[in-house]
């Protein structure tokens, strides 16, 4: 402000404190308020377990985005840090149980605080694995992360005393000191545990983006040569961010250890690593809140859509490809673009355009769903009947209808986008 | 002696199969800078196409038709999938192929079912060819060896002795110059992508009945093909060839060694009953390629024969 008074010609680009409040603090407060209000609506047990899974995945996906979105490191092995953090917490939980009979230092540790142990485990793993991986970004980093994930997942099945072999290790969370008066027995009490650590994780990772290290991470993502020229070591910056990201992934792992009370070496493998990549990217890696949205949507899909359709992974894959091709900003980018489109002047023609395009996209997608479900019903035996209209796979009409929707929708998208472009 | 002979022969066949997969991937990688995650999915498609076609036309027609179909699918993916994404950068392209691998696996599951299909070795080749140290050696494996060598010679001839090979080699390193000379570089990219996918499809046709044709076969071999490409070095078919054979031998030899850690490190006081001592060399075989990958990227990031770091 003082600069402005001395040089009246200069425009101050720094956000005002009101702007800071609305763009930084307010979303976090709203998020926390939503989490606190949810139990007042009296959710069912299924809803609680879904919410708990969402909380864990939010922290996990955000920690992944510290690498991909904020530092430009594409990792195919992020579940390693999640899993190792979970194992650390699980061994801690067993130690607490043992100490509740025999005493010892572990008796002083409440189960509630186990995600701290998970954080330490994940960060330690990151510190060991990170340095050689972080020399380059891009494909070499991706390949090293893939190789290391394969190695550690294989080792997980080999060292039974640490990883518990195929059945993994389990523990009981109702032991030791009760923090905040929570026994962690009923799932509604676990919810408060998840809320607490989700908020810690979200606020911590948001704060991290505001630190000099977080800012340097973004600089390394955009232009590593220049960062080096200015006098920073890109490998060092990547390494430090990598450790922090591994730590937060471990925090999520610690939350999952307490929530599920079991962890298997499967959770170290490439599949969960791929899933967290999907969560972060579909949500939108360019925005801090993108992976948060992606975690909510994908966890919901995982638990609800998988009951509804055998082919939900196909829809997930198609959704991912569509976002990579047409909406690199992800779901959050779309929501934000839509919100801006309404606020800005001349909204009417823009909204008609969007409406027409989304209608065409819906028709195309309906065609895809129809074809897929009819194909699935060949083996499952359940005839797909949208709105009471049975579409047996033996009838060519079912296939023709699907194809017609698909081709018609595709043609409409092409036609509309060409017309709007000109 | 017996073990070594068998391991050598099987390692050679496995290595050549890997090379058939990785040669296309190396060309695509060095041309477009994209590691195609879906490459092994085209291998899987080759096996499934051959299975379905084989039911109508028999194995020998499918041997030719299935790779061509896979190649066409690859061309379509390049033209309408990869090319539009190219503008968004390498990471977007990599992620596109990653998503494609998911989608192809799910489509295969829906079309052919979740369990393995009975894709059999053709009866004309289902006999023991010769006896080695008292054990019979199946003719089909030698057939695989012959096809692989034919492919190797054909690829070498195409790239080194024909005009189109010359243009492809030029487009690898100097795409802009080739474009200025009046060649349609995007079409060359599409051709190479299609040819690479067709090779992967061929590997699927002859490997699917030798191994097993199931929806997880792409996921099982895909990462190993990456290892071959990275270890061999960017843009180097020779490197990919050496790395394929290296990994082929490494894995088959490791499986055939009947020893555990205690046998090797017993002098350090490692007990055969302890957890580390119990680990057998054979159980390490699936891990070895990834160990090689990580070490190679740490110690020599440009790979065995690569001309540049990627």
XYZ file of C-alpha atoms in Angstrom:
732
model
C 0.000 0.000 0.000
C 2.800 2.375 0.804
C 4.220 1.832 -2.699
C 0.960 2.916 -4.167
C 0.891 6.187 -2.318
C 4.438 6.968 -3.399
C 3.813 6.036 -7.051
C 0.235 6.941 -7.847
C 0.597 5.651 -11.412
C 1.156 2.037 -10.304
C -1.746 -0.353 -9.897
C -1.499 -2.650 -6.914
C -2.003 -6.203 -8.169
C -1.877 -7.811 -4.726
C -5.272 -9.086 -3.602
C -7.052 -7.034 -0.988
C -7.687 -8.643 2.346
C -11.367 -9.046 1.424
C -10.368 -10.928 -1.733
C -7.946 -13.033 0.253
C -10.729 -13.904 2.647
C -13.231 -14.893 -0.055
C -10.809 -16.871 -2.203
C -8.682 -18.532 0.459
C -10.269 -18.667 3.884
C -13.969 -18.742 3.045
C -13.921 -21.977 0.953
C -12.081 -23.764 3.758
C -14.557 -22.497 6.361
C -17.483 -23.582 4.160
C -15.893 -27.005 3.661
C -15.414 -27.429 7.413
C -18.988 -26.244 8.055
C -20.384 -28.829 5.617
C -18.413 -31.585 7.338
C -19.732 -30.455 10.748
C -23.359 -30.196 9.573
C -23.529 -33.625 7.891
C -24.007 -35.616 11.159
C -26.985 -33.403 12.060
C -28.808 -34.828 9.024
C -28.575 -38.261 10.639
C -26.760 -40.256 7.953
C -27.142 -44.025 7.807
C -24.283 -46.454 8.450
C -23.703 -46.863 4.714
C -23.608 -43.104 4.308
C -21.087 -42.854 7.139
C -18.801 -45.470 5.645
C -19.009 -43.715 2.260
C -18.199 -40.384 3.922
C -15.230 -41.900 5.714
C -13.905 -43.358 2.472
C -14.362 -39.962 0.811
C -12.401 -38.224 3.566
C -9.489 -40.635 3.173
C -9.509 -40.273 -0.608
C -9.653 -36.482 -0.406
C -6.390 -36.383 1.511
C -4.852 -39.032 -0.749
C -5.870 -37.300 -3.989
C -4.723 -33.897 -2.747
C -1.355 -35.350 -1.757
C -1.085 -36.812 -5.251
C -1.775 -33.436 -6.755
C 1.100 -31.912 -4.800
C 3.204 -33.926 -7.249
C 1.257 -33.885 -10.508
C -0.563 -30.573 -10.467
C 1.793 -28.453 -8.455
C 5.243 -29.783 -9.234
C 4.626 -31.451 -12.596
C 5.672 -34.938 -11.482
C 3.564 -37.716 -12.978
C 3.720 -40.654 -10.582
C 2.371 -44.152 -11.195
C 3.301 -45.385 -7.750
C 1.767 -43.023 -5.235
C -0.094 -45.810 -3.435
C 3.310 -46.961 -2.126
C 3.405 -44.027 0.307
C -0.247 -44.420 1.214
C 0.295 -48.127 1.869
C 3.533 -47.746 3.824
C 1.919 -45.039 5.958
C -1.014 -47.346 6.579
C 1.338 -50.171 7.557
C 3.191 -47.892 9.964
C -0.106 -46.891 11.579
C -1.296 -50.491 11.672
C 1.843 -51.681 13.456
C 1.390 -48.731 15.818
C -2.180 -49.833 16.503
C -1.015 -53.341 17.327
C 1.678 -51.903 19.597
C -0.980 -49.842 21.396
C -3.071 -52.955 21.881
C -0.081 -54.858 23.268
C 0.822 -51.931 25.540
C -2.729 -51.758 26.920
C -2.043 -55.141 28.533
C 1.638 -54.904 29.439
C 2.127 -51.140 29.645
C 5.021 -49.332 27.989
C 5.493 -46.120 26.058
C 2.947 -47.078 23.403
C 0.234 -46.874 26.065
C 0.673 -43.078 25.976
C -0.258 -42.933 22.285
C -3.969 -42.618 21.486
C -5.234 -44.445 18.385
C -6.663 -41.089 17.351
C -3.130 -39.796 16.731
C -2.035 -42.710 14.533
C -2.222 -40.733 11.261
C 0.818 -38.834 12.577
C 2.647 -42.148 12.490
C 1.286 -42.691 8.983
C 2.617 -39.270 7.969
C 6.027 -40.162 9.355
C 6.008 -43.520 7.546
C 5.024 -41.998 4.229
C 7.502 -39.139 4.517
C 10.298 -41.519 5.472
C 9.533 -43.723 2.471
C 9.507 -40.601 0.313
C 12.845 -39.500 1.724
C 14.435 -42.872 0.955
C 12.937 -43.372 -2.509
C 12.707 -39.752 -3.582
C 16.233 -38.530 -4.182
C 17.184 -40.680 -7.193
C 13.665 -40.403 -8.664
C 13.579 -36.638 -8.628
C 16.473 -35.858 -10.914
C 14.175 -35.496 -13.899
C 10.500 -34.781 -14.242
C 8.447 -36.246 -17.075
C 8.834 -39.756 -18.406
C 11.917 -40.836 -16.384
C 10.191 -39.910 -13.138
C 7.031 -41.712 -14.230
C 8.991 -44.837 -15.135
C 10.992 -44.894 -11.892
C 7.782 -44.527 -9.892
C 6.284 -47.407 -11.856
C 9.324 -49.636 -11.302
C 9.511 -48.854 -7.607
C 5.790 -49.486 -7.153
C 6.158 -52.910 -8.778
C 9.195 -53.720 -6.623
C 7.590 -52.686 -3.359
C 4.286 -54.380 -4.136
C 6.181 -57.605 -4.890
C 8.244 -57.223 -1.719
C 4.989 -56.738 0.180
C 3.964 -60.283 -0.614
C 7.425 -61.590 0.196
C 8.051 -60.239 3.705
C 5.194 -61.775 5.617
C 6.264 -60.598 9.079
C 5.992 -56.940 8.058
C 3.236 -56.944 5.444
C 1.244 -59.958 6.551
C 1.256 -61.800 3.215
C -1.913 -62.046 1.157
C -4.318 -61.564 4.040
C -2.470 -58.461 5.229
C -2.449 -57.372 8.863
C -5.355 -56.241 10.968
C -5.710 -54.544 14.331
C -8.349 -53.324 16.752
C -8.825 -49.553 17.031
C -10.680 -49.658 20.389
C -7.605 -49.660 22.603
C -5.448 -47.262 24.528
C -6.269 -43.683 25.462
C -9.519 -42.211 24.195
C -8.803 -38.800 22.691
C -11.652 -36.211 22.734
C -13.776 -38.811 24.527
C -14.133 -40.846 21.315
C -13.982 -44.616 21.759
C -13.802 -44.964 17.934
C -16.121 -47.959 18.232
C -19.255 -46.884 16.303
C -18.773 -45.593 12.798
C -20.283 -42.213 13.702
C -17.362 -41.655 16.092
C -14.887 -42.705 13.439
C -16.488 -39.995 11.308
C -15.202 -37.312 13.708
C -11.755 -38.849 13.559
C -11.882 -38.713 9.734
C -13.219 -35.144 9.760
C -10.446 -34.009 12.076
C -7.657 -35.471 9.956
C -9.256 -34.534 6.637
C -9.352 -30.924 7.780
C -5.775 -31.115 9.032
C -4.718 -32.596 5.695
C -6.632 -30.114 3.541
C -5.539 -27.075 5.526
C -1.965 -28.379 5.741
C -1.701 -29.006 2.022
C -3.335 -25.696 1.197
C -0.898 -23.935 3.499
C 1.917 -25.817 1.788
C 1.020 -24.267 -1.568
C 1.497 -20.838 0.043
C 4.966 -21.566 1.410
C 8.112 -20.565 -0.500
C 8.770 -24.273 -1.119
C 5.301 -24.765 -2.606
C 5.804 -21.727 -4.833
C 9.204 -23.011 -5.952
C 7.541 -26.317 -6.789
C 5.233 -24.502 -9.172
C 8.216 -22.699 -10.663
C 10.029 -26.023 -11.179
C 6.930 -27.396 -12.877
C 6.764 -24.484 -15.304
C 10.420 -23.858 -16.080
C 13.131 -25.917 -14.371
C 16.002 -24.378 -16.363
C 15.101 -20.934 -15.213
C 14.761 -22.070 -11.614
C 18.263 -23.456 -11.853
C 19.472 -20.220 -13.362
C 18.004 -18.231 -10.500
C 20.023 -20.369 -8.112
C 17.719 -23.128 -6.906
C 18.354 -26.817 -7.413
C 15.267 -28.289 -9.140
C 16.091 -31.799 -7.957
C 16.185 -30.551 -4.372
C 12.878 -28.719 -4.708
C 11.231 -31.780 -6.260
C 12.708 -33.964 -3.529
C 11.386 -31.813 -0.701
C 7.922 -31.627 -2.259
C 8.079 -35.381 -2.831
C 8.749 -36.009 0.861
C 5.882 -33.765 1.910
C 3.564 -35.399 -0.602
C 4.582 -38.866 0.592
C 3.883 -37.705 4.130
C 0.342 -36.568 3.360
C -0.296 -39.775 1.410
C 0.880 -41.627 4.521
C -1.499 -39.520 6.602
C -4.350 -40.731 4.393
C -2.990 -44.257 4.815
C -3.041 -43.839 8.605
C -6.656 -42.662 8.401
C -7.524 -45.707 6.314
C -5.745 -48.029 8.774
C -7.913 -46.780 11.639
C -11.082 -46.738 9.521
C -10.819 -50.213 7.994
C -8.641 -51.895 10.663
C -6.997 -53.962 7.919
C -4.333 -53.377 5.292
C -3.095 -55.764 2.606
C -0.109 -55.542 0.238
C -2.654 -55.040 -2.564
C -2.930 -51.442 -1.417
C 0.705 -50.839 -2.432
C 0.158 -52.006 -5.979
C -0.352 -50.236 -9.278
C -4.154 -50.397 -9.187
C -4.724 -47.962 -6.300
C -1.924 -45.821 -7.752
C -3.869 -45.637 -10.994
C -7.069 -44.849 -9.126
C -5.576 -41.866 -7.308
C -4.288 -40.560 -10.636
C -7.828 -40.815 -12.008
C -9.288 -39.076 -8.945
C -6.878 -36.161 -9.172
C -7.037 -35.753 -12.939
C -10.799 -36.130 -13.344
C -11.301 -33.622 -10.531
C -8.910 -31.166 -12.136
C -5.189 -30.937 -11.415
C -4.935 -27.242 -12.202
C -6.933 -26.262 -9.145
C -6.266 -26.966 -5.504
C -9.870 -28.070 -4.952
C -9.981 -30.176 -8.133
C -8.722 -33.461 -6.618
C -11.032 -32.871 -3.674
C -14.011 -32.840 -6.023
C -12.564 -35.790 -7.961
C -12.184 -37.818 -4.757
C -15.818 -37.175 -3.820
C -17.170 -38.051 -7.267
C -15.020 -41.125 -7.856
C -15.469 -42.583 -4.382
C -19.194 -42.156 -4.783
C -19.045 -43.816 -8.197
C -16.904 -46.627 -6.834
C -19.341 -47.482 -4.065
C -22.667 -46.848 -5.836
C -22.107 -47.389 -9.526
C -20.294 -50.675 -9.018
C -23.505 -52.138 -7.580
C -25.512 -50.714 -10.410
C -23.430 -51.717 -13.399
C -20.683 -54.221 -14.111
C -19.224 -51.841 -16.639
C -18.615 -48.891 -14.338
C -14.850 -49.055 -14.872
C -15.482 -48.622 -18.576
C -17.497 -45.479 -17.880
C -14.747 -44.274 -15.591
C -12.129 -44.860 -18.287
C -14.229 -43.108 -20.916
C -14.817 -40.191 -18.577
C -11.070 -39.948 -17.980
C -10.301 -40.000 -21.718
C -12.988 -37.404 -22.409
C -11.476 -35.126 -19.768
C -7.923 -35.611 -21.063
C -9.093 -34.803 -24.591
C -11.644 -32.055 -24.172
C -11.496 -30.622 -20.646
C -7.958 -30.601 -19.231
C -9.248 -28.484 -16.349
C -11.250 -31.444 -15.083
C -14.636 -31.381 -13.404
C -13.660 -28.460 -11.208
C -12.567 -26.506 -14.259
C -15.961 -27.147 -15.823
C -17.826 -26.048 -12.701
C -15.691 -22.925 -12.454
C -16.088 -22.143 -16.153
C -19.835 -22.561 -15.846
C -20.003 -20.292 -12.819
C -17.945 -17.625 -14.581
C -20.067 -17.984 -17.716
C -23.210 -17.155 -15.786
C -21.731 -14.139 -14.048
C -20.144 -12.552 -17.101
C -22.241 -10.345 -19.433
C -23.938 -11.791 -22.519
C -24.629 -14.995 -20.690
C -27.691 -15.981 -22.732
C -26.079 -16.994 -26.073
C -23.197 -18.702 -24.229
C -25.581 -20.707 -22.108
C -27.628 -21.761 -25.152
C -24.422 -22.928 -26.788
C -23.383 -24.911 -23.732
C -26.868 -26.293 -23.313
C -26.965 -27.516 -26.910
C -23.497 -29.052 -26.688
C -24.165 -30.773 -23.367
C -27.487 -32.115 -24.697
C -25.631 -33.607 -27.671
C -22.974 -35.032 -25.348
C -25.708 -36.561 -23.184
C -27.267 -38.241 -26.216
C -23.873 -39.658 -27.225
C -23.231 -40.892 -23.716
C -26.699 -42.437 -23.560
C -25.782 -44.348 -26.711
C -22.538 -45.563 -25.104
C -24.371 -46.656 -21.949
C -27.078 -48.397 -23.937
C -24.631 -50.345 -26.084
C -22.501 -51.256 -23.073
C -25.376 -52.405 -20.907
C -26.897 -54.444 -23.712
C -23.481 -56.040 -24.270
C -23.118 -56.737 -20.545
C -26.584 -58.306 -20.410
C -25.448 -60.993 -22.873
C -23.518 -62.665 -20.067
C -25.184 -61.393 -16.909
C -28.677 -62.493 -18.011
C -30.377 -59.362 -16.648
C -32.101 -57.690 -19.588
C -31.344 -53.981 -19.660
C -34.662 -52.118 -19.477
C -34.315 -48.320 -19.254
C -37.662 -46.794 -18.268
C -39.449 -50.126 -18.507
C -38.490 -50.676 -22.151
C -36.735 -54.039 -22.346
C -33.762 -54.166 -24.714
C -32.745 -57.815 -25.094
C -29.284 -58.406 -26.589
C -30.768 -60.884 -29.072
C -32.841 -58.192 -30.754
C -30.982 -56.149 -33.403
C -33.258 -53.249 -32.497
C -31.468 -52.759 -29.157
C -28.114 -52.442 -30.893
C -29.519 -50.210 -33.614
C -31.020 -47.868 -31.038
C -27.677 -47.589 -29.205
C -25.775 -46.996 -32.425
C -28.302 -44.404 -33.582
C -27.953 -42.456 -30.333
C -24.163 -42.717 -30.476
C -23.824 -41.633 -34.105
C -26.556 -39.005 -33.885
C -25.044 -37.469 -30.750
C -21.541 -37.554 -32.211
C -22.745 -35.894 -35.388
C -24.593 -33.228 -33.389
C -21.491 -32.435 -31.328
C -19.409 -32.088 -34.488
C -21.993 -29.997 -36.243
C -22.620 -27.709 -33.261
C -18.956 -27.147 -32.433
C -18.228 -26.276 -36.057
C -21.163 -23.874 -36.182
C -20.210 -22.162 -32.925
C -16.567 -21.908 -33.943
C -17.401 -19.956 -37.088
C 23.536 -78.504 -18.793
C 19.978 -79.569 -19.420
C 18.602 -76.650 -17.415
C 20.852 -74.212 -19.225
C 19.876 -75.464 -22.680
C 16.177 -75.205 -21.933
C 16.519 -71.830 -20.253
C 18.491 -70.537 -23.241
C 15.898 -71.684 -25.747
C 12.895 -70.504 -23.735
C 14.633 -67.250 -22.879
C 15.337 -66.641 -26.544
C 11.697 -67.231 -27.481
C 10.390 -65.057 -24.660
C 12.957 -62.374 -25.482
C 11.978 -62.316 -29.145
C 8.309 -62.090 -28.189
C 9.197 -59.127 -25.993
C 11.110 -57.584 -28.873
C 8.101 -57.933 -31.153
C 6.153 -55.901 -28.602
C 8.844 -53.396 -27.787
C 10.073 -52.667 -31.326
C 6.811 -50.929 -32.169
C 6.753 -49.167 -28.839
C 10.340 -47.925 -29.264
C 9.585 -46.513 -32.695
C 6.431 -44.801 -31.434
C 8.221 -43.537 -28.351
C 11.162 -42.050 -30.155
C 9.015 -40.518 -32.874
C 6.296 -38.965 -30.765
C 7.938 -38.854 -27.348
C 4.990 -40.805 -25.958
C 5.277 -43.992 -23.995
C 2.153 -45.748 -25.182
C 0.552 -47.299 -22.102
C -2.005 -49.040 -24.277
C 0.636 -50.832 -26.349
C 0.193 -54.091 -24.469
C -3.566 -53.699 -24.889
C -3.057 -54.014 -28.639
C -1.113 -57.184 -27.931
C -4.148 -58.443 -26.047
C -6.473 -57.404 -28.869
C -4.295 -59.395 -31.275
C -4.770 -62.549 -29.211
C -8.537 -62.062 -28.870
C -9.025 -61.183 -32.544
C -7.066 -64.276 -33.527
C -9.194 -66.384 -31.185
C -12.483 -65.119 -32.656
C -11.288 -65.081 -36.263
C -9.705 -68.486 -35.801
C -13.120 -69.938 -34.973
C -14.301 -68.974 -38.456
C -11.226 -69.050 -40.652
C -8.733 -71.193 -38.832
C -5.420 -70.160 -37.307
C -3.442 -69.505 -40.476
C -5.741 -66.866 -41.901
C -6.111 -65.281 -38.468
C -2.327 -65.094 -38.225
C -2.426 -62.556 -41.057
C -5.800 -60.926 -40.546
C -5.674 -60.268 -36.802
C -2.495 -58.092 -36.873
C -3.951 -56.111 -39.769
C -7.145 -55.474 -37.811
C -5.116 -54.441 -34.768
C -3.077 -52.135 -36.979
C -6.262 -50.503 -38.272
C -7.477 -50.031 -34.703
C -4.112 -48.454 -33.890
C -4.369 -46.089 -36.865
C -7.830 -45.020 -35.741
C -6.592 -44.403 -32.197
C -3.724 -42.280 -33.498
C -5.865 -40.311 -35.929
C -8.852 -39.539 -33.712
C -7.408 -39.924 -30.238
C -3.731 -39.163 -29.935
C -3.425 -36.492 -32.595
C -5.973 -34.090 -31.050
C -4.394 -34.588 -27.620
C -0.914 -33.828 -28.953
C -1.505 -30.093 -28.536
C -1.905 -30.550 -24.763
C 1.618 -31.929 -24.315
C 3.327 -35.215 -23.534
C 1.761 -35.765 -20.142
C -1.714 -35.487 -21.642
C -0.745 -37.975 -24.362
C 0.639 -40.405 -21.796
C -2.534 -40.071 -19.739
C -4.669 -40.599 -22.824
C -2.989 -43.925 -23.525
C -3.278 -44.794 -19.828
C -7.045 -44.242 -19.988
C -7.204 -46.147 -23.260
C -5.562 -49.162 -21.629
C -8.308 -49.120 -18.956
C -11.037 -48.837 -21.590
C -9.674 -51.586 -23.840
C -9.410 -53.961 -20.891
C -13.028 -53.267 -19.902
C -14.253 -53.649 -23.495
C -12.441 -56.981 -23.739
C -14.047 -58.083 -20.467
C -17.506 -57.160 -21.732
C -17.030 -58.704 -25.157
C -15.194 -61.915 -24.331
C -15.896 -62.379 -20.635
C -13.753 -62.032 -17.529
C -12.110 -65.456 -17.638
C -9.573 -66.810 -20.086
C -10.825 -67.896 -23.508
C -9.771 -71.312 -24.897
C -7.372 -69.984 -27.518
C -5.441 -73.108 -28.469
C -2.248 -73.863 -30.301
C -3.258 -75.004 -33.846
C -3.367 -78.782 -34.094
C -0.988 -78.739 -37.078
C 1.731 -77.444 -34.727
C 0.708 -79.293 -31.596
C 3.355 -82.003 -31.576
C 6.794 -82.458 -30.048
C 9.432 -81.452 -32.587
C 12.561 -82.978 -31.102
C 13.887 -84.453 -27.948
C 16.406 -82.620 -25.841
C 18.022 -84.408 -22.906
C 15.102 -86.794 -22.792
C 12.435 -84.056 -22.709
C 10.241 -83.267 -25.670
C 10.277 -79.790 -27.104
C 6.990 -78.466 -28.554
C 7.002 -77.515 -32.229
C 4.914 -74.422 -31.569
C 7.733 -72.743 -29.684
C 10.053 -73.223 -32.628
C 7.305 -71.812 -34.839
C 7.196 -68.737 -32.563
C 10.944 -68.468 -32.913
C 10.704 -68.596 -36.716
C 7.945 -65.975 -36.877
C 9.943 -63.704 -34.577
C 13.068 -64.039 -36.677
C 11.081 -63.411 -39.865
C 9.640 -60.298 -38.281
C 13.076 -59.177 -37.176
C 14.532 -59.555 -40.666
C 11.495 -57.930 -42.245
C 11.661 -54.952 -39.918
C 15.369 -54.526 -40.459
C 14.927 -54.655 -44.236
C 12.032 -52.205 -44.149
C 13.872 -49.665 -42.042
C 17.356 -49.916 -43.527
C 16.837 -50.843 -47.157
C 13.652 -49.190 -48.362
C 12.662 -45.635 -49.115
C 9.852 -45.558 -46.598
C 12.317 -46.785 -43.959
C 14.638 -43.931 -44.847
C 11.837 -41.410 -44.413
C 10.820 -42.971 -41.093
C 14.380 -42.786 -39.807
C 14.617 -39.172 -40.875
C 11.282 -38.360 -39.263
C 12.539 -39.844 -35.991
C 15.140 -37.153 -35.549
C 14.204 -34.308 -37.906
C 10.419 -34.241 -38.327
C 10.335 -30.605 -39.428
C 12.929 -31.080 -42.152
C 11.095 -34.134 -43.463
C 7.919 -32.121 -43.493
C 9.613 -29.315 -45.441
C 10.759 -31.860 -48.002
C 7.124 -32.472 -48.780
C 6.348 -35.613 -46.797
C 3.190 -35.830 -44.774
C 4.733 -36.287 -41.326
C 1.436 -36.797 -39.432
C 0.609 -39.580 -41.860
C 4.044 -41.148 -41.265
C 3.332 -40.972 -37.537
C 0.008 -42.677 -38.105
C 1.623 -45.376 -40.236
C 4.318 -46.054 -37.659
C 1.764 -46.157 -34.876
C -0.381 -48.567 -36.861
C 2.600 -50.738 -37.778
C 3.772 -50.804 -34.159
C 0.314 -51.831 -33.014
C 0.155 -54.488 -35.740
C 3.460 -55.929 -34.499
C 2.058 -55.981 -30.974
C -1.019 -57.686 -32.389
C 1.160 -60.300 -34.096
C 2.904 -60.924 -30.784
C -0.545 -61.431 -29.285
C -1.559 -63.869 -32.011
C 1.435 -66.120 -31.493
C 1.855 -65.433 -27.761
C -1.783 -65.628 -26.698
C -2.059 -69.378 -27.159
C 1.450 -70.034 -25.869
C 0.781 -68.107 -22.648
C -2.886 -67.490 -21.819
C -5.519 -65.220 -23.372
C -7.303 -63.370 -20.579
C -8.250 -59.744 -19.830
C -5.320 -59.238 -17.452
C -2.676 -60.304 -19.987
C -2.044 -56.721 -21.087
C -1.545 -55.529 -17.546
C 0.815 -58.423 -16.869
C 3.202 -57.773 -19.753
C 2.779 -54.017 -20.291
C 5.175 -52.800 -17.584
C 7.828 -55.298 -18.737
C 7.665 -53.875 -22.255
C 8.265 -50.417 -20.788
C 11.306 -51.788 -19.023
C 12.651 -53.083 -22.340
C 12.183 -49.729 -24.042
C 13.744 -47.722 -21.206
C 16.627 -50.111 -20.670
C 17.286 -50.354 -24.403
C 17.414 -46.614 -24.787
C 15.338 -44.053 -26.587
C 15.074 -44.500 -30.331
C 17.312 -47.511 -30.518
C 15.926 -50.712 -32.014
C 19.263 -52.413 -31.385
C 19.047 -51.442 -27.743
C 15.487 -52.728 -27.528
C 16.628 -55.988 -29.099
C 19.467 -56.459 -26.610
C 17.256 -55.481 -23.690
C 14.498 -57.882 -24.812
C 16.893 -60.799 -24.935
C 18.514 -59.722 -21.665
C 15.193 -59.674 -19.853
C 14.072 -62.873 -21.560
C 17.181 -64.708 -20.368
C 17.158 -63.039 -16.957
C 13.619 -64.145 -16.196
C 13.853 -67.684 -17.548
C 17.195 -68.305 -15.862
C 15.989 -66.934 -12.546
C 12.973 -69.251 -12.663
C 15.126 -72.277 -13.395
C 17.601 -71.647 -10.566
C 16.693 -73.782 -7.597
C 18.281 -71.868 -4.745
C 17.360 -69.416 -2.045
C 19.079 -66.485 -0.368
C 20.508 -68.648 2.377
C 22.450 -70.665 -0.223
C 24.136 -67.506 -1.445
C 24.526 -65.517 1.745
C 24.893 -68.426 4.152
C 28.474 -67.356 4.809
C 27.084 -64.151 6.326
C 25.203 -66.264 8.833
C 21.834 -66.126 7.012
C 19.653 -69.045 8.080
C 17.557 -70.961 5.544
C 14.703 -70.879 8.025
C 14.727 -67.091 8.422
C 12.369 -64.946 6.379
C 15.039 -63.424 4.163
C 16.912 -66.684 3.795
C 13.779 -68.451 2.588
C 13.315 -66.174 -0.434
C 14.072 -68.169 -3.548
C 15.733 -66.795 -6.662
C 12.774 -68.071 -8.699
C 10.349 -65.951 -6.702
C 12.453 -62.882 -7.530
C 12.069 -63.438 -11.285
C 9.041 -61.144 -11.766
C 10.843 -58.369 -9.847
C 14.111 -58.486 -11.785
C 13.006 -56.387 -14.793
C 11.855 -53.594 -12.497
C 15.052 -53.715 -10.504
C 16.883 -53.362 -13.803
C 14.620 -50.440 -14.773
C 15.179 -48.527 -11.550
C 18.942 -49.122 -11.577
C 19.215 -48.156 -15.229
C 17.289 -44.920 -14.769
C 19.408 -44.022 -11.772
C 22.813 -44.925 -13.175
C 22.493 -44.479 -16.930
C 19.290 -42.638 -17.797
C 19.791 -42.835 -21.549
C 19.653 -46.613 -21.539
C 21.999 -49.161 -23.090
C 22.138 -47.784 -26.626
C 20.128 -44.580 -26.455
C 21.495 -41.523 -28.188
C 19.837 -38.995 -25.915
C 18.238 -38.822 -22.509
C 14.512 -38.500 -22.590
